[in-house]
Amino acid sequence: ALPGVKEVFEAADDTEMTVIGIAGPSLVNQMGFYLIDEDGILAIKCTEATMALINLGDKVVMKGTRVHYNPEGVIGQTTLLDSVLVENLYGGHEYSTASFDSTKTVSDLYSLSVQEDYTTKAYILDVTVEVVEAAYYTNIYLHDPENYEKSVRLYCSSANQYAWLKQYAGQTITVEIAVCNWNYKAYYATCLLAV
């Protein structure tokens, strides 16, 4: 059997690996997507040409190099770099949420240390959406409904990538999110998988 995401998580950096899983949501602000199975989620970085061959819900076999992306004083993002598609088994599968943690709050995510790797986990939690629009930027924050002062920011270059979320401004909704750290930040940003 081909390795799943857990084997990738456990492998040393710079190991070339082949992995099988279900293609989940695409990465925001990065070229690639999340590969998901019952053990967790793995950020897959690939080319635009490779992305064009894969649809959400496809069962795919990917090959790439396991790294912690950009770890400078922080752990960085676990990813399979320079990934190529070995085989697409298609199939329109629902990705597994078996590994998604529904016991955490926004306050818990806010407190995660970037010295530890949480980028292989996803969370299901309630958030209150705040949209902050200014002349040159829009930020979207997900607040803890029980403790509004605690919030996490959605990772994006422009909030247009999450424009559809504006309809939820001021509302409390349940979301699937992953934490990510592509840019040496001293805190985790979040990537929305689904509402």
PDB file of C-alpha atoms in Angstrom:
ATOM      1  CA  ALA A   1       0.000   0.000   0.000  1.00  0.00           C
ATOM      2  CA  LEU A   2       1.159   3.526  -0.714  1.00  0.00           C
ATOM      3  CA  PRO A   3       2.007   5.778   2.225  1.00  0.00           C
ATOM      4  CA  GLY A   4      -0.608   8.179   3.536  1.00  0.00           C
ATOM      5  CA  VAL A   5      -0.030  11.618   5.019  1.00  0.00           C
ATOM      6  CA  LYS A   6       1.079  10.224   8.398  1.00  0.00           C
ATOM      7  CA  GLU A   7       4.173   8.629   6.831  1.00  0.00           C
ATOM      8  CA  VAL A   8       5.028  11.990   5.272  1.00  0.00           C
ATOM      9  CA  PHE A   9       4.633  13.765   8.637  1.00  0.00           C
ATOM     10  CA  GLU A  10       6.993  11.252  10.261  1.00  0.00           C
ATOM     11  CA  ALA A  11       9.655  11.396   7.534  1.00  0.00           C
ATOM     12  CA  ALA A  12      12.785  13.538   7.763  1.00  0.00           C
ATOM     13  CA  ASP A  13      13.009  16.780   5.816  1.00  0.00           C
ATOM     14  CA  ASP A  14      14.300  16.494   2.241  1.00  0.00           C
ATOM     15  CA  THR A  15      12.971  12.939   1.849  1.00  0.00           C
ATOM     16  CA  GLU A  16      11.454  12.242  -1.562  1.00  0.00           C
ATOM     17  CA  MET A  17       8.094  10.567  -1.040  1.00  0.00           C
ATOM     18  CA  THR A  18       5.070   9.229  -2.846  1.00  0.00           C
ATOM     19  CA  VAL A  19       1.741   9.599  -1.044  1.00  0.00           C
ATOM     20  CA  ILE A  20      -1.922   8.804  -1.714  1.00  0.00           C
ATOM     21  CA  GLY A  21      -4.965  10.718  -0.477  1.00  0.00           C
ATOM     22  CA  ILE A  22      -8.011  12.769  -1.435  1.00  0.00           C
ATOM     23  CA  ALA A  23      -7.526  16.194  -3.013  1.00  0.00           C
ATOM     24  CA  GLY A  24      -9.072  18.743  -0.647  1.00  0.00           C
ATOM     25  CA  PRO A  25      -9.382  22.540  -0.934  1.00  0.00           C
ATOM     26  CA  SER A  26      -6.669  24.461  -2.742  1.00  0.00           C
ATOM     27  CA  LEU A  27      -4.049  26.396  -0.802  1.00  0.00           C
ATOM     28  CA  VAL A  28      -4.766  30.110  -0.572  1.00  0.00           C
ATOM     29  CA  ASN A  29      -1.959  32.342  -1.813  1.00  0.00           C
ATOM     30  CA  GLN A  30       0.155  29.322  -2.749  1.00  0.00           C
ATOM     31  CA  MET A  31       0.013  27.051  -5.789  1.00  0.00           C
ATOM     32  CA  GLY A  32      -1.231  23.706  -4.558  1.00  0.00           C
ATOM     33  CA  PHE A  33      -3.882  21.984  -2.446  1.00  0.00           C
ATOM     34  CA  TYR A  34      -4.455  20.031   0.743  1.00  0.00           C
ATOM     35  CA  LEU A  35      -4.151  16.257   0.492  1.00  0.00           C
ATOM     36  CA  ILE A  36      -6.380  14.721   3.143  1.00  0.00           C
ATOM     37  CA  ASP A  37      -6.853  11.278   4.639  1.00  0.00           C
ATOM     38  CA  GLU A  38      -8.058   9.957   7.997  1.00  0.00           C
ATOM     39  CA  ASP A  39      -4.702  10.850   9.629  1.00  0.00           C
ATOM     40  CA  GLY A  40      -4.512  14.546   8.786  1.00  0.00           C
ATOM     41  CA  ILE A  41      -3.973  17.116   6.056  1.00  0.00           C
ATOM     42  CA  LEU A  42      -0.838  17.763   4.013  1.00  0.00           C
ATOM     43  CA  ALA A  43      -0.093  20.912   2.025  1.00  0.00           C
ATOM     44  CA  ILE A  44       0.963  19.922  -1.503  1.00  0.00           C
ATOM     45  CA  LYS A  45       2.902  22.544  -3.512  1.00  0.00           C
ATOM     46  CA  CYS A  46       2.856  21.974  -7.258  1.00  0.00           C
ATOM     47  CA  THR A  47       2.771  23.781 -10.590  1.00  0.00           C
ATOM     48  CA  GLU A  48      -0.264  25.375 -12.183  1.00  0.00           C
ATOM     49  CA  ALA A  49      -0.114  22.684 -14.894  1.00  0.00           C
ATOM     50  CA  THR A  50      -0.341  19.959 -12.232  1.00  0.00           C
ATOM     51  CA  MET A  51      -3.197  21.784 -10.478  1.00  0.00           C
ATOM     52  CA  ALA A  52      -5.131  21.811 -13.767  1.00  0.00           C
ATOM     53  CA  LEU A  53      -5.178  17.988 -13.734  1.00  0.00           C
ATOM     54  CA  ILE A  54      -6.732  17.641 -10.275  1.00  0.00           C
ATOM     55  CA  ASN A  55     -10.230  18.346  -8.967  1.00  0.00           C
ATOM     56  CA  LEU A  56     -11.553  18.524  -5.421  1.00  0.00           C
ATOM     57  CA  GLY A  57     -12.426  14.984  -4.333  1.00  0.00           C
ATOM     58  CA  ASP A  58     -10.041  13.184  -6.690  1.00  0.00           C
ATOM     59  CA  LYS A  59      -8.052  10.328  -5.178  1.00  0.00           C
ATOM     60  CA  VAL A  60      -4.488  11.116  -6.222  1.00  0.00           C
ATOM     61  CA  VAL A  61      -0.968   9.742  -5.928  1.00  0.00           C
ATOM     62  CA  MET A  62       1.546  12.591  -5.569  1.00  0.00           C
ATOM     63  CA  LYS A  63       5.347  12.557  -5.476  1.00  0.00           C
ATOM     64  CA  GLY A  64       7.461  15.324  -3.995  1.00  0.00           C
ATOM     65  CA  THR A  65       9.952  16.313  -1.316  1.00  0.00           C
ATOM     66  CA  ARG A  66       8.896  16.465   2.319  1.00  0.00           C
ATOM     67  CA  VAL A  67      10.056  19.756   3.882  1.00  0.00           C
ATOM     68  CA  HIS A  68       9.247  22.293   6.563  1.00  0.00           C
ATOM     69  CA  TYR A  69       8.734  25.278   4.275  1.00  0.00           C
ATOM     70  CA  ASN A  70      10.631  28.448   5.281  1.00  0.00           C
ATOM     71  CA  PRO A  71      11.486  27.546   8.881  1.00  0.00           C
ATOM     72  CA  GLU A  72      13.483  30.551  10.100  1.00  0.00           C
ATOM     73  CA  GLY A  73      13.260  30.625  13.870  1.00  0.00           C
ATOM     74  CA  VAL A  74       9.883  28.898  13.592  1.00  0.00           C
ATOM     75  CA  ILE A  75       8.845  25.401  12.529  1.00  0.00           C
ATOM     76  CA  GLY A  76       7.282  26.595   9.271  1.00  0.00           C
ATOM     77  CA  GLN A  77       4.762  24.763   7.120  1.00  0.00           C
ATOM     78  CA  THR A  78       4.892  21.004   6.588  1.00  0.00           C
ATOM     79  CA  THR A  79       4.584  20.522   2.838  1.00  0.00           C
ATOM     80  CA  LEU A  80       5.363  18.214  -0.063  1.00  0.00           C
ATOM     81  CA  LEU A  81       7.404  20.517  -2.295  1.00  0.00           C
ATOM     82  CA  ASP A  82       7.713  20.368  -6.108  1.00  0.00           C
ATOM     83  CA  SER A  83       4.977  17.746  -6.218  1.00  0.00           C
ATOM     84  CA  VAL A  84       4.054  15.936  -9.409  1.00  0.00           C
ATOM     85  CA  LEU A  85       0.973  13.876 -10.140  1.00  0.00           C
ATOM     86  CA  VAL A  86       1.884  10.178 -10.389  1.00  0.00           C
ATOM     87  CA  GLU A  87      -1.680   8.957 -10.892  1.00  0.00           C
ATOM     88  CA  ASN A  88      -5.201  10.354 -10.679  1.00  0.00           C
ATOM     89  CA  LEU A  89      -7.757   7.746  -9.613  1.00  0.00           C
ATOM     90  CA  TYR A  90     -10.566  10.372  -9.799  1.00  0.00           C
ATOM     91  CA  GLY A  91     -13.779   9.480  -8.076  1.00  0.00           C
ATOM     92  CA  GLY A  92     -15.416  12.590  -6.563  1.00  0.00           C
ATOM     93  CA  HIS A  93     -14.689  11.433  -3.003  1.00  0.00           C
ATOM     94  CA  GLU A  94     -15.616  13.315   0.156  1.00  0.00           C
ATOM     95  CA  TYR A  95     -12.413  13.912   2.084  1.00  0.00           C
ATOM     96  CA  SER A  96     -12.234  12.376   5.543  1.00  0.00           C
ATOM     97  CA  THR A  97     -12.703  14.674   8.528  1.00  0.00           C
ATOM     98  CA  ALA A  98     -11.859  11.827  10.926  1.00  0.00           C
ATOM     99  CA  SER A  99      -8.655  13.551  12.086  1.00  0.00           C
ATOM    100  CA  PHE A 100     -10.235  17.011  12.384  1.00  0.00           C
ATOM    101  CA  ASP A 101     -10.210  18.228  15.984  1.00  0.00           C
ATOM    102  CA  SER A 102     -13.538  19.619  17.180  1.00  0.00           C
ATOM    103  CA  THR A 103     -12.467  20.138  20.817  1.00  0.00           C
ATOM    104  CA  LYS A 104     -10.615  23.439  20.276  1.00  0.00           C
ATOM    105  CA  THR A 105     -11.702  27.076  20.275  1.00  0.00           C
ATOM    106  CA  VAL A 106     -10.337  30.119  18.463  1.00  0.00           C
ATOM    107  CA  SER A 107      -8.596  31.033  21.734  1.00  0.00           C
ATOM    108  CA  ASP A 108      -6.789  27.676  21.626  1.00  0.00           C
ATOM    109  CA  LEU A 109      -5.623  28.280  18.048  1.00  0.00           C
ATOM    110  CA  TYR A 110      -4.555  31.805  18.969  1.00  0.00           C
ATOM    111  CA  SER A 111      -2.286  30.311  21.655  1.00  0.00           C
ATOM    112  CA  LEU A 112      -0.560  27.674  19.488  1.00  0.00           C
ATOM    113  CA  SER A 113       3.235  27.983  19.502  1.00  0.00           C
ATOM    114  CA  VAL A 114       4.924  28.272  16.102  1.00  0.00           C
ATOM    115  CA  GLN A 115       7.820  26.354  17.670  1.00  0.00           C
ATOM    116  CA  GLU A 116       5.629  23.272  17.285  1.00  0.00           C
ATOM    117  CA  ASP A 117       4.148  21.961  14.062  1.00  0.00           C
ATOM    118  CA  TYR A 118       0.360  22.166  13.921  1.00  0.00           C
ATOM    119  CA  THR A 119       0.230  22.544  10.135  1.00  0.00           C
ATOM    120  CA  THR A 120      -0.789  18.912   9.624  1.00  0.00           C
ATOM    121  CA  LYS A 121      -4.024  19.225  11.579  1.00  0.00           C
ATOM    122  CA  ALA A 122      -7.430  20.657  10.826  1.00  0.00           C
ATOM    123  CA  TYR A 123     -10.036  21.925  13.257  1.00  0.00           C
ATOM    124  CA  ILE A 124     -13.815  22.209  13.283  1.00  0.00           C
ATOM    125  CA  LEU A 125     -14.973  25.107  15.441  1.00  0.00           C
ATOM    126  CA  ASP A 126     -17.402  27.966  15.860  1.00  0.00           C
ATOM    127  CA  VAL A 127     -16.177  31.420  14.879  1.00  0.00           C
ATOM    128  CA  THR A 128     -17.629  34.911  14.645  1.00  0.00           C
ATOM    129  CA  VAL A 129     -16.629  36.545  11.361  1.00  0.00           C
ATOM    130  CA  GLU A 130     -15.299  40.128  11.283  1.00  0.00           C
ATOM    131  CA  VAL A 131     -14.526  41.843   7.987  1.00  0.00           C
ATOM    132  CA  VAL A 132     -12.254  44.911   8.229  1.00  0.00           C
ATOM    133  CA  GLU A 133     -12.206  46.906   5.004  1.00  0.00           C
ATOM    134  CA  ALA A 134      -9.807  49.778   4.408  1.00  0.00           C
ATOM    135  CA  ALA A 135      -8.736  51.673   1.310  1.00  0.00           C
ATOM    136  CA  TYR A 136      -5.919  49.320   0.341  1.00  0.00           C
ATOM    137  CA  TYR A 137      -6.640  46.104   2.151  1.00  0.00           C
ATOM    138  CA  THR A 138      -9.328  43.943   3.655  1.00  0.00           C
ATOM    139  CA  ASN A 139      -8.645  41.590   6.522  1.00  0.00           C
ATOM    140  CA  ILE A 140     -10.939  38.886   7.743  1.00  0.00           C
ATOM    141  CA  TYR A 141     -10.721  37.823  11.361  1.00  0.00           C
ATOM    142  CA  LEU A 142     -12.287  34.807  12.986  1.00  0.00           C
ATOM    143  CA  HIS A 143     -13.162  35.599  16.592  1.00  0.00           C
ATOM    144  CA  ASP A 144     -13.858  33.262  19.471  1.00  0.00           C
ATOM    145  CA  PRO A 145     -17.630  33.632  20.060  1.00  0.00           C
ATOM    146  CA  GLU A 146     -17.060  33.005  23.787  1.00  0.00           C
ATOM    147  CA  ASN A 147     -14.087  35.369  24.060  1.00  0.00           C
ATOM    148  CA  TYR A 148     -14.336  37.981  21.298  1.00  0.00           C
ATOM    149  CA  GLU A 149     -10.967  39.581  22.095  1.00  0.00           C
ATOM    150  CA  LYS A 150      -9.237  36.423  20.841  1.00  0.00           C
ATOM    151  CA  SER A 151      -9.120  36.060  17.083  1.00  0.00           C
ATOM    152  CA  VAL A 152      -7.103  34.535  14.270  1.00  0.00           C
ATOM    153  CA  ARG A 153      -6.536  36.060  10.842  1.00  0.00           C
ATOM    154  CA  LEU A 154      -7.282  34.322   7.579  1.00  0.00           C
ATOM    155  CA  TYR A 155      -4.126  33.920   5.468  1.00  0.00           C
ATOM    156  CA  CYS A 156      -4.573  35.602   2.102  1.00  0.00           C
ATOM    157  CA  SER A 157      -2.940  38.220  -0.100  1.00  0.00           C
ATOM    158  CA  SER A 158      -6.262  39.866  -0.798  1.00  0.00           C
ATOM    159  CA  ALA A 159      -9.560  39.243   0.869  1.00  0.00           C
ATOM    160  CA  ASN A 160     -11.054  38.765  -2.603  1.00  0.00           C
ATOM    161  CA  GLN A 161      -9.976  35.165  -2.150  1.00  0.00           C
ATOM    162  CA  TYR A 162     -12.491  35.023   0.677  1.00  0.00           C
ATOM    163  CA  ALA A 163     -14.994  37.561  -0.693  1.00  0.00           C
ATOM    164  CA  TRP A 164     -17.775  34.973  -0.323  1.00  0.00           C
ATOM    165  CA  LEU A 165     -17.208  35.086   3.452  1.00  0.00           C
ATOM    166  CA  LYS A 166     -18.387  38.704   3.672  1.00  0.00           C
ATOM    167  CA  GLN A 167     -21.997  37.487   3.683  1.00  0.00           C
ATOM    168  CA  TYR A 168     -21.247  36.003   7.123  1.00  0.00           C
ATOM    169  CA  ALA A 169     -19.843  39.223   8.629  1.00  0.00           C
ATOM    170  CA  GLY A 170     -21.013  39.561  12.219  1.00  0.00           C
ATOM    171  CA  GLN A 171     -22.411  36.037  12.256  1.00  0.00           C
ATOM    172  CA  THR A 172     -21.253  32.990  14.203  1.00  0.00           C
ATOM    173  CA  ILE A 173     -20.702  29.995  11.932  1.00  0.00           C
ATOM    174  CA  THR A 174     -19.061  26.569  12.127  1.00  0.00           C
ATOM    175  CA  VAL A 175     -15.962  26.175   9.950  1.00  0.00           C
ATOM    176  CA  GLU A 176     -13.259  23.683   9.038  1.00  0.00           C
ATOM    177  CA  ILE A 177      -9.884  25.402   9.207  1.00  0.00           C
ATOM    178  CA  ALA A 178      -6.201  24.576   9.142  1.00  0.00           C
ATOM    179  CA  VAL A 179      -3.411  26.653  10.624  1.00  0.00           C
ATOM    180  CA  CYS A 180      -0.567  27.645   8.342  1.00  0.00           C
ATOM    181  CA  ASN A 181       2.754  29.432   8.528  1.00  0.00           C
ATOM    182  CA  TRP A 182       4.358  30.073   5.147  1.00  0.00           C
ATOM    183  CA  ASN A 183       6.126  33.325   6.080  1.00  0.00           C
ATOM    184  CA  TYR A 184       8.192  33.006   9.271  1.00  0.00           C
ATOM    185  CA  LYS A 185       5.454  34.593  11.329  1.00  0.00           C
ATOM    186  CA  ALA A 186       5.527  34.464  15.119  1.00  0.00           C
ATOM    187  CA  TYR A 187       1.889  33.300  15.081  1.00  0.00           C
ATOM    188  CA  TYR A 188      -0.217  30.985  12.963  1.00  0.00           C
ATOM    189  CA  ALA A 189      -2.620  32.335  10.380  1.00  0.00           C
ATOM    190  CA  THR A 190      -5.548  30.152   9.356  1.00  0.00           C
ATOM    191  CA  CYS A 191      -6.737  28.702   6.076  1.00  0.00           C
ATOM    192  CA  LEU A 192     -10.431  28.108   5.677  1.00  0.00           C
ATOM    193  CA  LEU A 193     -11.333  24.671   4.274  1.00  0.00           C
ATOM    194  CA  ALA A 194     -15.118  24.809   4.477  1.00  0.00           C
ATOM    195  CA  VAL A 195     -18.070  26.487   6.164  1.00  0.00           C
TER     196      VAL A 195
END
